[in-house]
Coordinates of C-alpha atoms in Angstrom, one line a residue:
M1 CA 239.5 97.2 -209.7
Q2 CA 238.8 96.6 -213.3
G3 CA 236.1 97.7 -215.8
S4 CA 232.9 95.8 -216.4
E5 CA 232.5 92.6 -218.4
S6 CA 231.3 94.7 -221.3
G7 CA 234.9 95.5 -222.3
R8 CA 234.2 99.2 -222.3
E9 CA 235.6 101.6 -219.8
P10 CA 232.9 102.5 -217.2
G11 CA 230.9 105.5 -218.4
A12 CA 232.2 105.3 -222.0
T13 CA 228.6 105.2 -223.3
G14 CA 228.4 109.0 -223.6
G15 CA 226.3 111.6 -221.9
S16 CA 227.2 115.0 -220.5
G17 CA 230.2 115.5 -218.2
V18 CA 227.8 115.7 -215.2
D19 CA 226.4 112.3 -216.0
H20 CA 229.6 110.4 -216.7
E21 CA 229.9 109.0 -213.1
F22 CA 226.2 108.1 -213.0
L23 CA 226.4 106.3 -216.4
A24 CA 229.4 104.3 -215.1
L25 CA 227.5 103.5 -211.9
E26 CA 224.4 102.4 -213.8
L27 CA 226.4 100.1 -216.1
E28 CA 228.3 98.5 -213.2
L29 CA 225.2 98.1 -211.1
A30 CA 223.3 96.4 -214.0
V31 CA 226.1 93.8 -214.3
F32 CA 226.3 93.4 -210.5
L33 CA 222.5 93.0 -210.1
R34 CA 222.3 90.5 -212.9
R35 CA 225.0 88.4 -211.2
A36 CA 223.4 88.9 -207.8
R37 CA 220.0 87.5 -209.1
A38 CA 221.8 84.5 -210.5
N39 CA 223.7 83.9 -207.3
S40 CA 220.5 84.2 -205.2
G41 CA 218.9 81.4 -207.2
E42 CA 222.0 79.2 -206.8
M43 CA 222.2 79.9 -203.1
A44 CA 218.5 79.3 -202.6
R45 CA 218.9 75.9 -204.3
E46 CA 221.9 75.1 -202.1
V47 CA 219.7 75.7 -199.1
H48 CA 217.0 73.4 -200.6
P49 CA 216.7 72.2 -204.2
E50 CA 213.0 73.3 -204.3
L51 CA 213.5 76.9 -203.3
E52 CA 212.9 79.9 -205.6
A53 CA 215.6 82.6 -205.8
A54 CA 213.5 85.0 -203.7
A55 CA 213.7 82.6 -200.8
Y56 CA 217.3 83.4 -200.1
G57 CA 216.5 87.0 -199.4
L58 CA 213.9 85.9 -196.9
F59 CA 216.5 83.8 -195.1
V60 CA 218.9 86.8 -195.0
R61 CA 216.2 89.1 -193.6
L62 CA 214.9 86.6 -191.0
E63 CA 218.4 85.8 -189.8
S64 CA 219.4 89.5 -189.5
A65 CA 216.1 91.0 -188.2
G66 CA 214.6 88.1 -186.2
R67 CA 211.0 87.2 -186.0
Q68 CA 208.8 89.2 -188.4
R69 CA 205.1 89.4 -189.4
A70 CA 204.5 88.3 -193.0
T71 CA 203.0 91.7 -193.8
D72 CA 206.2 93.4 -192.6
L73 CA 208.3 91.0 -194.8
A74 CA 206.0 91.8 -197.8
A75 CA 206.5 95.5 -197.2
Y76 CA 210.3 95.1 -196.8
F77 CA 210.6 93.2 -200.1
G78 CA 208.0 95.3 -201.9
V79 CA 205.7 92.4 -202.8
G80 CA 202.1 91.7 -202.1
K81 CA 200.8 89.8 -199.1
A82 CA 199.6 86.9 -201.2
T83 CA 203.1 86.5 -202.8
M84 CA 204.7 86.6 -199.4
S85 CA 202.2 84.1 -198.0
R86 CA 202.8 81.7 -200.8
Q87 CA 206.6 81.9 -200.3
L88 CA 206.3 81.4 -196.6
R89 CA 204.0 78.5 -197.0
A90 CA 206.5 76.8 -199.2
L91 CA 209.3 77.4 -196.7
E92 CA 207.1 76.2 -193.9
A93 CA 206.2 73.0 -195.8
L94 CA 209.9 72.3 -196.2
G95 CA 210.5 72.8 -192.4
L96 CA 212.7 75.8 -192.9
V97 CA 210.5 78.4 -191.3
A98 CA 207.8 78.3 -188.6
R99 CA 205.1 80.6 -187.4
E100 CA 204.1 81.4 -183.9
P101 CA 201.4 83.7 -182.5
D102 CA 202.5 87.4 -182.1
P103 CA 202.4 88.1 -178.4
A104 CA 201.5 91.7 -179.2
D105 CA 198.5 90.7 -181.3
G106 CA 197.0 87.3 -181.0
R107 CA 195.4 87.5 -184.5
A108 CA 198.8 87.9 -186.2
F109 CA 201.8 85.5 -186.5
L110 CA 205.5 86.0 -186.4
V111 CA 207.7 84.0 -188.8
H112 CA 211.1 82.7 -187.9
L113 CA 213.8 80.4 -189.2
T114 CA 213.7 76.9 -187.8
E115 CA 216.9 75.3 -186.5
E116 CA 217.1 73.4 -189.7
G117 CA 216.5 76.5 -191.8
L118 CA 219.1 78.5 -189.9
A119 CA 221.7 75.7 -190.1
R120 CA 221.2 75.3 -193.9
F121 CA 221.2 79.1 -194.4
R122 CA 224.4 79.6 -192.4
S123 CA 226.2 76.8 -194.2
V124 CA 225.4 78.4 -197.6
R125 CA 226.2 81.9 -196.4
D126 CA 229.6 80.7 -195.0
A127 CA 230.4 79.0 -198.3
R128 CA 229.5 82.2 -200.1
R129 CA 231.8 84.2 -197.9
D130 CA 234.6 81.8 -198.6
R131 CA 234.0 82.3 -202.3
Y132 CA 234.3 86.1 -201.8
V133 CA 237.6 85.6 -199.9
R134 CA 239.0 83.6 -202.9
K135 CA 237.6 85.9 -205.6
L136 CA 239.0 89.0 -203.8
A137 CA 242.2 87.5 -202.7
D138 CA 244.3 90.0 -204.8
W139 CA 242.5 93.0 -203.2
D140 CA 243.9 94.8 -200.3
R141 CA 241.8 94.4 -197.1
A142 CA 241.4 98.2 -197.2
E143 CA 239.8 98.0 -200.6
V144 CA 237.4 95.3 -199.4
A145 CA 236.5 97.4 -196.4
E146 CA 236.0 100.5 -198.6
L147 CA 233.7 98.5 -201.0
A148 CA 231.7 97.3 -198.0
R149 CA 231.4 100.8 -196.6
L150 CA 230.3 102.2 -200.0
L151 CA 227.7 99.5 -200.5
H152 CA 226.4 100.1 -197.0
Q153 CA 226.2 103.8 -197.8
L154 CA 224.3 103.0 -201.1
N155 CA 221.9 100.7 -199.3
A156 CA 221.3 103.2 -196.5
S157 CA 220.5 105.9 -199.1
A158 CA 218.0 103.5 -200.8
E159 CA 216.5 102.6 -197.4
D160 CA 216.0 106.3 -196.6
L161 CA 213.6 106.5 -199.5
R162 CA 211.4 103.7 -198.1
E163 CA 208.9 103.8 -195.3
P164 CA 209.7 101.3 -192.5
P165 CA 207.3 98.4 -191.9
P166 CA 204.9 99.4 -189.2
H167 CA 205.2 96.2 -187.0
S168 CA 208.9 95.1 -187.2
R169 CA 209.8 92.7 -184.5
A170 CA 213.4 91.9 -183.6

């Protein structure tokens, strides 16, 4: 793999010997996250031109975790209930998500992707996966697997610091 788009070697910004690896990590993650935010916006608009970037993450979560309460989604994404309600109302108005009563609590609702929402999401996700295959064509499969393993480990470490939502529904 190559250095970052900054043109500097990872970690060449200084700091103590102990911090070198973490400086390199911070630099590369900053570039990666900037690109990820831009890509989320593009992918959300590919699902539907009126969607905000944050909507793509909702599709990913609902597709992987299944039916969820809006409060659990808000907790998962670290946003307020009002913000989540606004995002879900917009998706519902476009016919991409639907709500149904929670069988465990008739006062609450579970949100899920509609058939249309799921089909659009999967089409965009599959196209994104094809782009990854092309962009990483010169990588060994073992390198791709190692990157996936390390990203999983990083995500799991970050998840360990969070409290799970109290009412997750699969």
